[in-house]
Short mmCIF file of C-alpha atoms in Angstrom, two decimals:
data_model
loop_
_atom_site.label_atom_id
_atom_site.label_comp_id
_atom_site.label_asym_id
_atom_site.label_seq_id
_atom_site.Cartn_x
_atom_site.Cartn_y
_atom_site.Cartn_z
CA UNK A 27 123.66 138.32 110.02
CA UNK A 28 119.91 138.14 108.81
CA UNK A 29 121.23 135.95 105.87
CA UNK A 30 119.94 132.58 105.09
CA UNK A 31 121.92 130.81 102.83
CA UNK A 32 120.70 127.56 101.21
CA UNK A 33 122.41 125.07 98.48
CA UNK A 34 122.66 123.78 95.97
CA UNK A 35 120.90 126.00 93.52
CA UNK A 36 119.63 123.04 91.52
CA UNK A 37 118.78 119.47 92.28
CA UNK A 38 118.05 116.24 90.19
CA UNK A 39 116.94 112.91 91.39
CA UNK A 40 115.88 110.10 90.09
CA UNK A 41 111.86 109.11 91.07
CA UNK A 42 112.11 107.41 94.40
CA UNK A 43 114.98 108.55 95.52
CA UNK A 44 116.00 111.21 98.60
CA UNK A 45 116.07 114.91 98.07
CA UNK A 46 118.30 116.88 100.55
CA UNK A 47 118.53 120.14 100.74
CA UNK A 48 120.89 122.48 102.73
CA UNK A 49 120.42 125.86 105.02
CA UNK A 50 122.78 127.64 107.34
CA UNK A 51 122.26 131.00 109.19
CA UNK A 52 124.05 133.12 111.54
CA UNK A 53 121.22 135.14 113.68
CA UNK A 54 120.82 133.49 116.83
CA UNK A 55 117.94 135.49 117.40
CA UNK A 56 116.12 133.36 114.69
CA UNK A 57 113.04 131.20 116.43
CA UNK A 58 110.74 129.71 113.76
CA UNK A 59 112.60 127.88 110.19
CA UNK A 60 109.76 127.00 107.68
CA UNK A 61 110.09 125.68 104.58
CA UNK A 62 108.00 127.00 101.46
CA UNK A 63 107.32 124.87 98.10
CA UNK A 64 106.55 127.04 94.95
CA UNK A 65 105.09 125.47 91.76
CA UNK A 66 106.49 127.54 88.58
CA UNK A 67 104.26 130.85 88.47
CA UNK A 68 102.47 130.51 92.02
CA UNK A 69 102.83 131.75 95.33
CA UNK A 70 104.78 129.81 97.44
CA UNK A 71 102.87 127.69 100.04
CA UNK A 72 104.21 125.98 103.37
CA UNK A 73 105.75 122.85 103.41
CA UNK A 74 106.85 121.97 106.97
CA UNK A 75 108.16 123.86 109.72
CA UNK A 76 110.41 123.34 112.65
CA UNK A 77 111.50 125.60 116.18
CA UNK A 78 114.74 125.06 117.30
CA UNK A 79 113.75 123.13 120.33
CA UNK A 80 113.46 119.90 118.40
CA UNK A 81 116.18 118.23 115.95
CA UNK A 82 113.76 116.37 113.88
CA UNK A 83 109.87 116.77 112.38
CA UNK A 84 108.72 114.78 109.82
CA UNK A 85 104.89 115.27 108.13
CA UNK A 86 104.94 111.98 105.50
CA UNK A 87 107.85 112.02 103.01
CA UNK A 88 109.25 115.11 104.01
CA UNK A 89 111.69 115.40 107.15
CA UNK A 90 113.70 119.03 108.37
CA UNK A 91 116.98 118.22 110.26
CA UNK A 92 117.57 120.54 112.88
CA UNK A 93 121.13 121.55 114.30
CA UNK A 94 121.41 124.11 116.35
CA UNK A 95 124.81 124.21 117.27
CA UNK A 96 125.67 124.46 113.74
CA UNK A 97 122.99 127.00 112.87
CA UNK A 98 121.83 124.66 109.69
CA UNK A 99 119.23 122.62 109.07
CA UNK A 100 118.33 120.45 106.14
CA UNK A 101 114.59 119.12 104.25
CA UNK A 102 115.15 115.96 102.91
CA UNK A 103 112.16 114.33 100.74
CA UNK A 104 111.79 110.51 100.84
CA UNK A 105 110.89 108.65 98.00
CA UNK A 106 111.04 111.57 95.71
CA UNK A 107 108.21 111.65 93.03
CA UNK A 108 108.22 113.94 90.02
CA UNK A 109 105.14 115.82 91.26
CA UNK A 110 107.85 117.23 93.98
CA UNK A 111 109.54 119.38 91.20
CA UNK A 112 109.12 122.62 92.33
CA UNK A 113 111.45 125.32 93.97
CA UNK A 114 112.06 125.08 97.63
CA UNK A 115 112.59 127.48 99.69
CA UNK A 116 114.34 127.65 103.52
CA UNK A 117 113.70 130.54 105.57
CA UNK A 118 113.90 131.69 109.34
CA UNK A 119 111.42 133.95 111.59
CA UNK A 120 113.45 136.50 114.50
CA UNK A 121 112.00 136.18 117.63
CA UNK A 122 110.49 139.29 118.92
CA UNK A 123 106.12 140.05 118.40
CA UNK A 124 108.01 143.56 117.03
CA UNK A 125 109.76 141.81 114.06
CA UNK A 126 105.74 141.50 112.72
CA UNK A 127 106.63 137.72 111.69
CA UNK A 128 108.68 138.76 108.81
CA UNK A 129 110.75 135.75 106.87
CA UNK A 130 114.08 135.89 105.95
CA UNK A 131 114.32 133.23 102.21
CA UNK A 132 117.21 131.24 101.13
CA UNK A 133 117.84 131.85 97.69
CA UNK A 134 116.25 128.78 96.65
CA UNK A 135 116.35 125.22 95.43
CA UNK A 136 115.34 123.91 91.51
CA UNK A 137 114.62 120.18 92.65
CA UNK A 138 113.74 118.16 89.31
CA UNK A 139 112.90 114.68 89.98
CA UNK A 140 113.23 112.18 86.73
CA UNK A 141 110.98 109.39 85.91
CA UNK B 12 86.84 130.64 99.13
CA UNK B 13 89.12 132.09 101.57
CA UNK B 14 92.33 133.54 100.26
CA UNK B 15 94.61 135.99 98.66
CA UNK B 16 94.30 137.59 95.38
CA UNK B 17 96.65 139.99 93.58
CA UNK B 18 95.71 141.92 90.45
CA UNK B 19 97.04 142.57 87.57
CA UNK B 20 98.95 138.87 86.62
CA UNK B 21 101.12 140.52 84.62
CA UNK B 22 102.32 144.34 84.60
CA UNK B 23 104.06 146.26 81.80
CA UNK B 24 104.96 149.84 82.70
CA UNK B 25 107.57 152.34 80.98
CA UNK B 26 110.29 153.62 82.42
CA UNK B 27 109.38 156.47 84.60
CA UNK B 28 106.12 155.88 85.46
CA UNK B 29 104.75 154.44 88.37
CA UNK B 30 102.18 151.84 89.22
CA UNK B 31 100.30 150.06 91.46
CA UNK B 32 100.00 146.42 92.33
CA UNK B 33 96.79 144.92 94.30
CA UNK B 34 96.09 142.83 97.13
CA UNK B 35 93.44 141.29 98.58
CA UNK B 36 93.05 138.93 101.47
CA UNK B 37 89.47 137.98 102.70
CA UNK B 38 91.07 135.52 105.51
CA UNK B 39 90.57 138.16 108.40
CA UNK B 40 94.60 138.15 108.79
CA UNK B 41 95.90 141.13 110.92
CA UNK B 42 99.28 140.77 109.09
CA UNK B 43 100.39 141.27 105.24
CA UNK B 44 103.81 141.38 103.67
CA UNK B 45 105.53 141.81 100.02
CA UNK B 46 108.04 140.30 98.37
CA UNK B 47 109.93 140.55 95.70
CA UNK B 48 111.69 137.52 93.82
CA UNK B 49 114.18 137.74 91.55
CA UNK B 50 116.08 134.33 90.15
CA UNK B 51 118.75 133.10 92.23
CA UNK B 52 117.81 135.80 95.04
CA UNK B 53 114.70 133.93 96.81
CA UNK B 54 112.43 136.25 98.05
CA UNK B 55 113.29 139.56 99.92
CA UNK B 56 110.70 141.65 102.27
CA UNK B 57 109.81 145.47 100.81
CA UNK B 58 107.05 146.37 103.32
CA UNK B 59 104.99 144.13 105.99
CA UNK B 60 101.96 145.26 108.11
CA UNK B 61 101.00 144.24 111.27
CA UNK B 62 97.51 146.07 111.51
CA UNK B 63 95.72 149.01 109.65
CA UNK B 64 97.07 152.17 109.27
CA UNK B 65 100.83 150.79 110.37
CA UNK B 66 103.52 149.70 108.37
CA UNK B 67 107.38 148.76 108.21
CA UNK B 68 109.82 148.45 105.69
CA UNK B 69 111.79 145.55 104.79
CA UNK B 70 115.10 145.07 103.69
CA UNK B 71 114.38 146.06 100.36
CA UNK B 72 111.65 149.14 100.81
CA UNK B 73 113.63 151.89 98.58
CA UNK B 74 111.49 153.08 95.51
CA UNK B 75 108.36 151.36 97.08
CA UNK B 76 105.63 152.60 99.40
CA UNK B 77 102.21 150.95 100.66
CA UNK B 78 99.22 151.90 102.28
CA UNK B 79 97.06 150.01 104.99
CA UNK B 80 93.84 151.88 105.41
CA UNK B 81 91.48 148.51 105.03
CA UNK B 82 92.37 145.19 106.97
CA UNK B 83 92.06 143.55 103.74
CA UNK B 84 94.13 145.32 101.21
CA UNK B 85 97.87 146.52 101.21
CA UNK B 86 98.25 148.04 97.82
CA UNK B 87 101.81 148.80 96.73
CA UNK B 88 103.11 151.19 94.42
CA UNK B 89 106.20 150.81 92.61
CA UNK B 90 107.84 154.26 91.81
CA UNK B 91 110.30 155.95 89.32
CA UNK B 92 112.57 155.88 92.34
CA UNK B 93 113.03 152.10 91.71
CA UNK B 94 115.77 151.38 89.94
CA UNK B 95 115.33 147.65 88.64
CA UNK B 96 111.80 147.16 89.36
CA UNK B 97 111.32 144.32 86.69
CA UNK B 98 110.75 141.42 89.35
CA UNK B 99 107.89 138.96 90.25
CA UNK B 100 105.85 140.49 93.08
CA UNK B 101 104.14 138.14 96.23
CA UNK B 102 101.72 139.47 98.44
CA UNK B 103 101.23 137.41 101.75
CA UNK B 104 99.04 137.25 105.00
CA UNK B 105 99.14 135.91 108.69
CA UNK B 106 97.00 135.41 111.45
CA UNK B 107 98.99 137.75 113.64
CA UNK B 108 102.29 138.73 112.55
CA UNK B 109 104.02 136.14 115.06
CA UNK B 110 107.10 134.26 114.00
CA UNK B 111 105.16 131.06 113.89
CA UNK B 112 101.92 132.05 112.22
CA UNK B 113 102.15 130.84 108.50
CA UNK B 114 102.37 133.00 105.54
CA UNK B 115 99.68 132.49 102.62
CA UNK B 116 100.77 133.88 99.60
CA UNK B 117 99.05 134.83 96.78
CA UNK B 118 99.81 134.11 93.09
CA UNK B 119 101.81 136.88 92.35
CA UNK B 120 102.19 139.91 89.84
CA UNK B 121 104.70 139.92 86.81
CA UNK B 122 106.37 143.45 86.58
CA UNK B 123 108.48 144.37 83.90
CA UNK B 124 110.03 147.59 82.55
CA UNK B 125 109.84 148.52 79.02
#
């Protein structure tokens, strides 16, 4: 039940096209769903971040998909450039100030976009 | 600057032995965390700390322990205990340890097992 489980493992698109990529969970007690871009050998750093009170937030070229019904939501990157190669990563936040913010990751995306 | 740093960048240690991986936040956060990423696996929480002298374990905390005595630094030690401890480590910090407070990570420390 604290599983986040994201697809596909790898991703290639061609420059200026869309990038979509998947997450589902089962937790209902799950309240925050960020998404985290890491460059190879750095940190991960934030991306964009949604609460399940909204379906939709988009910040430029980059757009999460909410469905709460479901339990999934999606990132999809518009006009993909190659600078957006990088692994992506979903994750979700439980509710609760005694879960200390803690993130549970999808296993990660590859995205690779061509010139 | 403001941020997180994590010392060594790379980590060789024989089996057996343990050691002891840094970090440092100067960003005043009340909150720290480590991960552990393996490919394929994303990353999975070993310890997180809400405020000094307190911490939890993850989902992953066997064969690791931490320490919180300074706001600043959460320094964790990887032990003989692990069993596959060759991994890339992340130390991260929020504001407050809320669900919606975001997670700054620093660059990580390359472990591996000879």
């Amino acid at each position: 039940q604290q599983q986040v489980k994201q697809s596909p493992q790898s991703l290639i698109v061609q420059k200026g096209g869309i990038s979509i990529i998947n997450c589902a969970y089962e937790n209902t007690a799950f309240d925050y769903f960020p998404w985290y871009q890491q460059f190879p050998g750095k940190g991960p750093a934030l991306l964009i971040a949604i609460r399940p009170d909204v379906s939709e937030k988009k910040e430029g070229r980059f757009t999460i998909s909410f469905n709460k019904s479901a339990k999934q939501f999606s990132l999809h990157i518009m006009d993909s450039q190659p600078g957006d190669s990088a692994t992506y990563f979903c994750a979700a936040s439980p509710r609760g100030d005694n879960q200390g913010g803690k993130l549970i990751f999808g296993q990660g995306t590859e995205l690779s976009v061509k010139p | 600057d403001g941020g997180i740093t994590q010392s060594p960048k790379y980590l060789f240690r024989k089996e057996g032995q343990n050691v002891t991986l840094s970090c440092e936040q100067n960003l005043n956060h009340d909150a720290m965390y480590w991960y552990r990423q393996d490919p394929g696996q994303g990353l999975r929480l070993i310890y997180y700390s809400q405020i000094v002298n307190d911490f939890q374990k993850g989902d992953i905390a066997e064969g690791y322990s931490v320490s919180r005595e300074k706001k600043e630094s959460f320094p964790l030690t990887v032990t003989s205990a692990q069993k596959n401890p060759t991994a890339f480590y992340l130390c991260a910090s929020s504001i407050f340890g809320l669900a919606e407070n975001e997670q700054f990570f620093g660059p990580g420390t390359r472990l591996t097992v000879l």
